[in-house]
Tab-separated table of C-alpha atoms in Angstrom:
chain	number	residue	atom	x	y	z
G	349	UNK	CA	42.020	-20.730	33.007
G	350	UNK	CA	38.651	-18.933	32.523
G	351	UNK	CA	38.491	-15.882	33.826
G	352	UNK	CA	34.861	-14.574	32.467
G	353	UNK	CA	31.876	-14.136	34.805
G	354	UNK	CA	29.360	-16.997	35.324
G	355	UNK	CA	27.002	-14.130	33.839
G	356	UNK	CA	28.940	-13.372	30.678
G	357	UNK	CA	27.809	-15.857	28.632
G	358	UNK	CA	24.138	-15.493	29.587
G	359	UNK	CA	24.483	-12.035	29.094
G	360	UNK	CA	26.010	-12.837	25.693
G	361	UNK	CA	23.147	-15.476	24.373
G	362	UNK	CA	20.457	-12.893	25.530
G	363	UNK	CA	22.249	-10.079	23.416
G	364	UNK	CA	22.378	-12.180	20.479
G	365	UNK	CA	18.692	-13.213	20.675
G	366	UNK	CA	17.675	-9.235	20.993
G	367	UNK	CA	20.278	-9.109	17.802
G	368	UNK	CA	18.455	-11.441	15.949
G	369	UNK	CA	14.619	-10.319	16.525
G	370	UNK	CA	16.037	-6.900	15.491
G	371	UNK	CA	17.115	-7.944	12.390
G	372	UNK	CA	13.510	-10.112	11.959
G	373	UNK	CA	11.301	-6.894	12.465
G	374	UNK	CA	13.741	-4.636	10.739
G	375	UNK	CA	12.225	-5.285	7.359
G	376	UNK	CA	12.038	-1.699	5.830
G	377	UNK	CA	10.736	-2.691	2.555
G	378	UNK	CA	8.770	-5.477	0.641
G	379	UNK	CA	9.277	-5.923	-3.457
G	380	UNK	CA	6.331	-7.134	-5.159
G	381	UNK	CA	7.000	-9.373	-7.654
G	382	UNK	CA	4.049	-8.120	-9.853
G	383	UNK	CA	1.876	-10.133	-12.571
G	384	UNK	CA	3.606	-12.864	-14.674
G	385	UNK	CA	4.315	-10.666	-17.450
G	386	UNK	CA	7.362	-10.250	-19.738
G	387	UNK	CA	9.384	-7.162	-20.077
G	388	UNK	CA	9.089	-6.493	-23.598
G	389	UNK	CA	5.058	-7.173	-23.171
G	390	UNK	CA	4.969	-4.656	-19.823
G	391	UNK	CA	4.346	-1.638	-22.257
G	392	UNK	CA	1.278	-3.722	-24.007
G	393	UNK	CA	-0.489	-4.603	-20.749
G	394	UNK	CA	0.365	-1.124	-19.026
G	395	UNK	CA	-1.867	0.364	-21.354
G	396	UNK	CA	-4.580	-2.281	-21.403
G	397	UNK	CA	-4.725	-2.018	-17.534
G	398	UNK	CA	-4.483	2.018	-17.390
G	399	UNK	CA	-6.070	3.139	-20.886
G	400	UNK	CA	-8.876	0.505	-20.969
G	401	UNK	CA	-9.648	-1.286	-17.956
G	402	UNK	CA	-8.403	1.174	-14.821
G	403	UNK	CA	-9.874	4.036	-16.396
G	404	UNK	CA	-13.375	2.577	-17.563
G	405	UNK	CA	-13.803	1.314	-14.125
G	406	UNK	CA	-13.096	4.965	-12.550
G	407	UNK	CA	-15.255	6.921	-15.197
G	408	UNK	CA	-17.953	4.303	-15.912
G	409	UNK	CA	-18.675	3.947	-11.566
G	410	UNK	CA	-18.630	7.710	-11.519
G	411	UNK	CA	-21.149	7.745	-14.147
G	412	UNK	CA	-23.314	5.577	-12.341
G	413	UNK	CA	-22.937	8.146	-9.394
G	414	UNK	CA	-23.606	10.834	-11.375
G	415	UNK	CA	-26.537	9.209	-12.554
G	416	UNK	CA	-28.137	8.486	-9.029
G	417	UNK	CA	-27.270	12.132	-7.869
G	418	UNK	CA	-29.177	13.949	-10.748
G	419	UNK	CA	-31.915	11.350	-11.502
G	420	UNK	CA	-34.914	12.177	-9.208
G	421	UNK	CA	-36.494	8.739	-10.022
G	422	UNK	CA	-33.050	7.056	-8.797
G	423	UNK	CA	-33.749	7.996	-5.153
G	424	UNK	CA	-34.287	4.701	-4.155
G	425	UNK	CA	-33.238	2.004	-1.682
G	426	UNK	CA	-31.646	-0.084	-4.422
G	427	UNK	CA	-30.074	2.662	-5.924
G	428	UNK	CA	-28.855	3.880	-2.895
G	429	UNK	CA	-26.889	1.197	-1.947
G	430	UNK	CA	-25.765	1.073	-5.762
G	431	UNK	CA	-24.092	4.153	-5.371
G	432	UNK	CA	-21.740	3.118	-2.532
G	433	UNK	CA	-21.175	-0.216	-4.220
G	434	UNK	CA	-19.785	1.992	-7.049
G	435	UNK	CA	-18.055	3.763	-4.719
G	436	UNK	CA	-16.630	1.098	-2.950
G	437	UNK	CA	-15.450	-0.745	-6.522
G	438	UNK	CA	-13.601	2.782	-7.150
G	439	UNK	CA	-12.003	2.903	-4.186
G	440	UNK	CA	-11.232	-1.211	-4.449
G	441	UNK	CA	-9.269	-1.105	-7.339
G	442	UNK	CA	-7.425	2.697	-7.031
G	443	UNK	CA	-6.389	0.169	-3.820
G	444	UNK	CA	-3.844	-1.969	-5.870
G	445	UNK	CA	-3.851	-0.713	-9.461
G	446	UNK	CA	-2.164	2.561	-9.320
G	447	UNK	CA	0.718	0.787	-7.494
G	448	UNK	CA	0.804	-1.903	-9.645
G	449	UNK	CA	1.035	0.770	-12.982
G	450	UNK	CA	3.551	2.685	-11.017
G	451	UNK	CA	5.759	-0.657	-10.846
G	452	UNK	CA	5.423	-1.997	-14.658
G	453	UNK	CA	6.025	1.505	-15.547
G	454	UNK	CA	9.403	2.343	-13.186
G	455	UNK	CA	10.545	-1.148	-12.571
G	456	UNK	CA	10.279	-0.268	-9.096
G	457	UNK	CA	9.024	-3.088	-7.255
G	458	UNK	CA	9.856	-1.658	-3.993
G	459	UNK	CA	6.768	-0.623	-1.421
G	460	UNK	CA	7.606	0.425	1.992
G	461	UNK	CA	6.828	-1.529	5.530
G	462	UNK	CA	3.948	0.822	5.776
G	463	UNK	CA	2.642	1.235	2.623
G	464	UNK	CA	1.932	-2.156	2.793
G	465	UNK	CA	0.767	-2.399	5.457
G	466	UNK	CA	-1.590	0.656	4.779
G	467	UNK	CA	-2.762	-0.890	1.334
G	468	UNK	CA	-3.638	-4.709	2.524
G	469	UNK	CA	-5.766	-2.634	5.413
G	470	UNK	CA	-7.889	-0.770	2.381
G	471	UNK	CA	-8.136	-3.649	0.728
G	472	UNK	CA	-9.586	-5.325	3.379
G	473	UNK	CA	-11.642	-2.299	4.226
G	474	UNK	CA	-13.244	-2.494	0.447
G	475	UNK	CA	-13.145	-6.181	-0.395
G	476	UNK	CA	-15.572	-6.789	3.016
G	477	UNK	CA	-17.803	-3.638	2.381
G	478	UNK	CA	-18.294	-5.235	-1.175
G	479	UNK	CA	-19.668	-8.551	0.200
G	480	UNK	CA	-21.836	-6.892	2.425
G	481	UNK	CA	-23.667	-4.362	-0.045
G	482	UNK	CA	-23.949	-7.382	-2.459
G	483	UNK	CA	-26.205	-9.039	0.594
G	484	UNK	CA	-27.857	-6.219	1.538
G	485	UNK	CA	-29.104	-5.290	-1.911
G	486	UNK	CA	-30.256	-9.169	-1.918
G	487	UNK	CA	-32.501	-8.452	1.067
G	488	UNK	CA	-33.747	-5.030	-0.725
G	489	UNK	CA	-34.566	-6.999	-3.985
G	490	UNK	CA	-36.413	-9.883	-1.682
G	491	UNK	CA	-38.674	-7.413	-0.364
G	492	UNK	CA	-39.258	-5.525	-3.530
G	493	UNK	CA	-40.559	-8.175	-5.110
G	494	UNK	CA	-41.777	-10.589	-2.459
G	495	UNK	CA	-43.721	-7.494	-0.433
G	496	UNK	CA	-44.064	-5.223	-2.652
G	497	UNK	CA	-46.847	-3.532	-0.684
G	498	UNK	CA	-44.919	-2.791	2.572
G	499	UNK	CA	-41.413	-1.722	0.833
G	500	UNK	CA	-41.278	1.738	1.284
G	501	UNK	CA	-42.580	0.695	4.899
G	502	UNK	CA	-39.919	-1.733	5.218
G	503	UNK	CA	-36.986	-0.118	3.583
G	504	UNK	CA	-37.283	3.205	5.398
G	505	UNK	CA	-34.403	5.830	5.398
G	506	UNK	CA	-33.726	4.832	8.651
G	507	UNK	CA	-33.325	0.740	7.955
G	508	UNK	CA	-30.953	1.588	4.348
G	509	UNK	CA	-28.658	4.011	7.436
G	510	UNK	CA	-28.288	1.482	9.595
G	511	UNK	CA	-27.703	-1.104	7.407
G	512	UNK	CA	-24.572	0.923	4.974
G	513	UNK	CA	-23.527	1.973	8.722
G	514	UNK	CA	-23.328	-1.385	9.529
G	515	UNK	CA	-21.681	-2.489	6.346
G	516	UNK	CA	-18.787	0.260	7.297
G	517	UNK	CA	-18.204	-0.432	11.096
G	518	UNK	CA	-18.213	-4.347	10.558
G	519	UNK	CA	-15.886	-4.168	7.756
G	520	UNK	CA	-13.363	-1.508	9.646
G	521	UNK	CA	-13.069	-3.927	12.624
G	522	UNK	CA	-12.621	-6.643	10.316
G	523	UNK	CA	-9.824	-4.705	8.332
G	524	UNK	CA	-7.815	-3.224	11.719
G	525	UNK	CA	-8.008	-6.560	13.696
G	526	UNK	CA	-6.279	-7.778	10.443
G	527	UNK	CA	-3.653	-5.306	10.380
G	528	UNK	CA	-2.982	-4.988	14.076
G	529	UNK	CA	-1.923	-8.251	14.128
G	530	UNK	CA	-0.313	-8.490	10.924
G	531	UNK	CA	1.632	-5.480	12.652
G	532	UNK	CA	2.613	-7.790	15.510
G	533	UNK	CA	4.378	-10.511	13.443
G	534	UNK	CA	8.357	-10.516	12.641
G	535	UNK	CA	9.558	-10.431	9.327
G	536	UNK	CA	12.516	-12.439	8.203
G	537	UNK	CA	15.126	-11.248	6.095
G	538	UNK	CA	12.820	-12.836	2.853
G	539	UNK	CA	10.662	-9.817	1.816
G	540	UNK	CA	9.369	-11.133	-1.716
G	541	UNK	CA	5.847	-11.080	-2.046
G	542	UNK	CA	5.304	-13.086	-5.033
G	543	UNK	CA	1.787	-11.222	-5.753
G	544	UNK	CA	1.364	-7.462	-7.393
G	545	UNK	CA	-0.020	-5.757	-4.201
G	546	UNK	CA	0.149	-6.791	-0.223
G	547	UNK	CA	-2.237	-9.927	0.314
G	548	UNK	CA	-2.635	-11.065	3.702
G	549	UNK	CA	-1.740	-14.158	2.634
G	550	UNK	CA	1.467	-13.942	1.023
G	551	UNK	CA	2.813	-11.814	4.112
G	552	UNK	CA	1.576	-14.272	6.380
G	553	UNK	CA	3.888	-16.850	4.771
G	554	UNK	CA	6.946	-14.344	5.528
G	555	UNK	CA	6.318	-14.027	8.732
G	556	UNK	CA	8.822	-15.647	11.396
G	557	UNK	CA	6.337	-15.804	14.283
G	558	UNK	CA	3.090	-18.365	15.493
G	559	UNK	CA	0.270	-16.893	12.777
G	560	UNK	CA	-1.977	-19.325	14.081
G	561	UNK	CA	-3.763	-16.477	15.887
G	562	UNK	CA	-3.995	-14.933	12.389
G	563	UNK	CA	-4.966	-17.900	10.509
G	564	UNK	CA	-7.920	-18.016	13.345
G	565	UNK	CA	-9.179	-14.586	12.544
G	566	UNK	CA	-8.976	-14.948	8.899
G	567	UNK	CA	-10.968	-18.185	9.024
G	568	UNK	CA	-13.568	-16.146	11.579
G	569	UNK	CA	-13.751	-12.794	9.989
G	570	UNK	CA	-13.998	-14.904	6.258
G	571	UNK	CA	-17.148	-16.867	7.296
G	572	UNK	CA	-18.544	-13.268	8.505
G	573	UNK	CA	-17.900	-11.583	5.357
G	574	UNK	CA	-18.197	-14.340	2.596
G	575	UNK	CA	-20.212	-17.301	3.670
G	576	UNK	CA	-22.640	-15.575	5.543
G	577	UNK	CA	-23.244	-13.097	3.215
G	578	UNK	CA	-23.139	-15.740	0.326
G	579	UNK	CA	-25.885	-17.881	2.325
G	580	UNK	CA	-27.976	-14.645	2.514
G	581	UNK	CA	-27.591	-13.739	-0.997
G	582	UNK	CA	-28.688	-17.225	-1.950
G	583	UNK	CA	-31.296	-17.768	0.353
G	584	UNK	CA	-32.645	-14.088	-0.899
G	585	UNK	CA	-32.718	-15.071	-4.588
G	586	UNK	CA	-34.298	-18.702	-3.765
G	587	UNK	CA	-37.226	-17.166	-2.119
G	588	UNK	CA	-37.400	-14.508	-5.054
G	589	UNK	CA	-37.708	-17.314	-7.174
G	590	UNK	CA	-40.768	-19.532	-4.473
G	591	UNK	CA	-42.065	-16.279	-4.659
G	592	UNK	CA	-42.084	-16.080	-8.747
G	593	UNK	CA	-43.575	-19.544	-9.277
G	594	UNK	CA	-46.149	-19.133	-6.860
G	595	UNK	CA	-47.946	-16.635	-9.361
G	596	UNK	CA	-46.539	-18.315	-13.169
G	597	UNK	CA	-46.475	-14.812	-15.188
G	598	UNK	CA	-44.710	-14.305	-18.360
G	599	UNK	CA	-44.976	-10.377	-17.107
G	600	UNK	CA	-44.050	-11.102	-13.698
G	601	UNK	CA	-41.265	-13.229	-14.684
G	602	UNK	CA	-39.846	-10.794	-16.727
G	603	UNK	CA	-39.796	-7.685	-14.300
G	604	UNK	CA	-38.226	-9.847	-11.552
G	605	UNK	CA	-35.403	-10.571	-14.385
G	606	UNK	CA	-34.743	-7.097	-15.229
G	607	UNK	CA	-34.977	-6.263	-11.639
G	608	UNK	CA	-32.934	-8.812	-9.800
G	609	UNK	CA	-30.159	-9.503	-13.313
G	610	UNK	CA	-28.058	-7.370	-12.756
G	611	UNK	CA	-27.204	-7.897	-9.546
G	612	UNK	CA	-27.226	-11.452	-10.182
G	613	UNK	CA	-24.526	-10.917	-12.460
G	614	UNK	CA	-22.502	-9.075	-10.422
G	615	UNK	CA	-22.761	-11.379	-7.587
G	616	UNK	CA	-21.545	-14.676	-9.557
G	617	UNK	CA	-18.806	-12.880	-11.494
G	618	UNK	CA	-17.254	-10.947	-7.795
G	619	UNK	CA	-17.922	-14.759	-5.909
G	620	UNK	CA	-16.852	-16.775	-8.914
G	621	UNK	CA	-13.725	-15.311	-8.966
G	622	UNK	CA	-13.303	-15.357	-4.734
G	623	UNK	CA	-14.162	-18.666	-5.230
G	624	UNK	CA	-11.790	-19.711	-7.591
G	625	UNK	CA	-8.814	-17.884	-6.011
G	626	UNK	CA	-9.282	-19.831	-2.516
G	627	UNK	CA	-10.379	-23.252	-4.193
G	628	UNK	CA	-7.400	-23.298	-6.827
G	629	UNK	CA	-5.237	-26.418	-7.018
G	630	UNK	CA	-1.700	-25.828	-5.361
G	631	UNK	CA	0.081	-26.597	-8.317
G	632	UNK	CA	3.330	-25.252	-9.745
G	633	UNK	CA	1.513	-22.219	-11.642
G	634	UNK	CA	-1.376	-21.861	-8.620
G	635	UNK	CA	0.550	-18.609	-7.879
G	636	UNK	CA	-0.039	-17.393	-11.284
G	637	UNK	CA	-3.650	-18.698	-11.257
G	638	UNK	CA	-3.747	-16.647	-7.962
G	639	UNK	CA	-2.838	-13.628	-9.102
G	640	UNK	CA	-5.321	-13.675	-12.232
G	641	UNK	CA	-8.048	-14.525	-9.955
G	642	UNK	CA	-7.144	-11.650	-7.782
G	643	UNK	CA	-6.765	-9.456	-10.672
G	644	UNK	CA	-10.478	-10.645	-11.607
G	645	UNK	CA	-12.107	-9.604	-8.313
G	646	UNK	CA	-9.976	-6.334	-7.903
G	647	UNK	CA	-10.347	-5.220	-11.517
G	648	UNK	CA	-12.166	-6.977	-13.978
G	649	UNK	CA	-15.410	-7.295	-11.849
G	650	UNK	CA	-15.474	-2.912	-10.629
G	651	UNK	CA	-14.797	-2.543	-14.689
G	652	UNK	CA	-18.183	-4.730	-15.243
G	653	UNK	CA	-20.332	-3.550	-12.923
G	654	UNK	CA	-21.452	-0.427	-14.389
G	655	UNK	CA	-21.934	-2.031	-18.513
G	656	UNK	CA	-24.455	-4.661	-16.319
G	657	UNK	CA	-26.049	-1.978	-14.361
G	658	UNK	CA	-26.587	0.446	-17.382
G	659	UNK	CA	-27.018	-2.421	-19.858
G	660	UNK	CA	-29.944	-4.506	-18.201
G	661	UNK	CA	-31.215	-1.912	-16.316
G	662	UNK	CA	-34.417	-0.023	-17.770
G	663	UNK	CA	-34.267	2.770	-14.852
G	664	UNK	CA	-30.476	3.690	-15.349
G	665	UNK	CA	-30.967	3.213	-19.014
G	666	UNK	CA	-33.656	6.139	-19.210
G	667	UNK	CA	-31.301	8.365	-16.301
G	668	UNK	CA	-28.465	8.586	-19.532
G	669	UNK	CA	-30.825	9.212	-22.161
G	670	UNK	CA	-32.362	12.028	-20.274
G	671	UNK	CA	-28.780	13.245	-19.427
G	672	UNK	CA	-27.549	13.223	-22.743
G	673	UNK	CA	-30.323	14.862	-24.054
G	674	UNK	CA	-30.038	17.413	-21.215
G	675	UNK	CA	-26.293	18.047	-22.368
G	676	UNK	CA	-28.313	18.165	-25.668
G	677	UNK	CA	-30.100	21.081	-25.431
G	678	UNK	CA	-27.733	22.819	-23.447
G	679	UNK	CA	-25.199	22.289	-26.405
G	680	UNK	CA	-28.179	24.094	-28.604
């Protein structure tokens, strides 16, 4: 005969569910499985992503920075806001890279619950304040050339603050409603993350609970800080270009070239790549694709930036020469 409590076994199905949501949030650790690489070529690529590309990212964005800071005739709108976008590319890739070194180099794929958590927040932080200096140097280019009479009326101190403020505060809330509910999912005992740093993404697809509440945010926050800012960019250029046509000049057509280029270039190589991480085919190697794409935008793109800037830009070009001759006749 039975002798337990009606109770008992209640009390014993309850137990086992708190047991088992335990062990789904206990996840101390995720291991990033890092870039398709193999072992004997992880010494190669360590130092092509340190010595070459990680490094000339670092120094050539802090050159750019140094050049703004000394160059009186840099202490402009658009140069302002190309100073934080070097900033922000610094701080984008020290995001992911370092870790990823750290990992080829150790064979530690190992990052804690809250590292990880820590580093997809900064990534989002960066990534979004990217997209929206890229838009909001569009709209200073638009009225450069298209009213070039009321710019400095326009583009006041005042305007470039609130608009780099804006940049920050939109992209913070963007970032933490991200990671407060990424901190609100369980975690099953599967902590893989097939990628070489935390993507939103991948840990989504680990999760145990509903991240249809997630999926909604990413698909509202994304149309905030990519489409819209995409639509501005392009709806900047086309009226650059109304604006160039009205008034055919060889001259004209030239300056708004060297003006607007660079940033043009920047623009389609950081949206290419965004563009063809999230459009990819879902094929057997679209997680490798993924992670080159990533390691385009994160990377490649921040190591760029500062060749097109110094390269096709007549302004930044004279800022070195007059440094280096500076160091020149100090030297003497």
């Amino acid at each position: 005969m039975d002798c337990s409590l009606p109770g008992s076994s209640i009390h014993g199905i309850s137990q086992a569910r708190i047991l088992e949501k335990e062990n789904q949030s206990s996840v101390s650790e995720f291991l990033l499985l890092g870039l398709p690489i193999r072992p004997e070529q992880q010494g190669v690529f360590f130092a092509l992503f340190l010595g070459v590309m990680y490094l000339t990212t670092v120094l050539g964005n802090l050159l750019i920075l140094l050049l703004i800071r000394l160059d009186a005739r840099l202490h402009t709108p658009m140069y302002f806001f190309l100073s934080h976008l070097a900033f922000t590319d610094i701080s984008f890739s020290s995001v992911t890279v370092p870790k990823m070194l750290i990992n080829m180099q150790t064979q530690d794929q190992s990052i804690p619950y809250a590292g990880c958590i820590a580093q997809m927040y900064f990534f989002l932080l960066f990534g979004c304040i990217d997209n929206l200096l890229l838009v909001v140097m569009a709209y200073d280019r638009y009225v450069a050339i298209c009213h070039p009479l009321h710019y400095t009326t326009i583009m006041r101190e005042g305007l470039c603050m609130f608009l780099l403020a804006g940049s920050w505060l939109l992209s913070c809330v963007i970032a933490l409603s991200h990671t407060i509910l990424l901190a609100q999912l369980s975690f099953c005992e599967d902590n893989i993350i097939p990628h070489f740093f935390c993507d939103l993404a991948a840990l989504l697809k680990l999760s145990c609970s509903d991240t249809s509440v997630n999926e909604l945010v990413i698909f509202t926050a994304g149309t905030a800080v990519v489409i819209l800012p995409l639509s501005g960019i392009l709806i900047s250029y086309g009226l650059i270009g109304v604006s160039i046509l009205r008034v055919p000049s060889t001259k004209g057509i030239c300056k708004a070239l060297s003006t607007c280029g660079s940033h043009l270039s920047v623009m389609f190589l950081f949206y290419g790549t965004i563009m063809a991480l999230y459009f990819s085919t879902s094929s057997g190697k679209s997680k490798d694709k993924d992670m080159i794409a990533s390691l385009m935008y994160t990377l490649v793109t921040p190591m760029l930036n500062p060749f097109i800037y110094s390269l096709r830009n007549r302004d930044m070009k004279l800022a070195l020469g007059f440094l280096f001759k500076s160091n020149n006749l100090l030297i003497k």
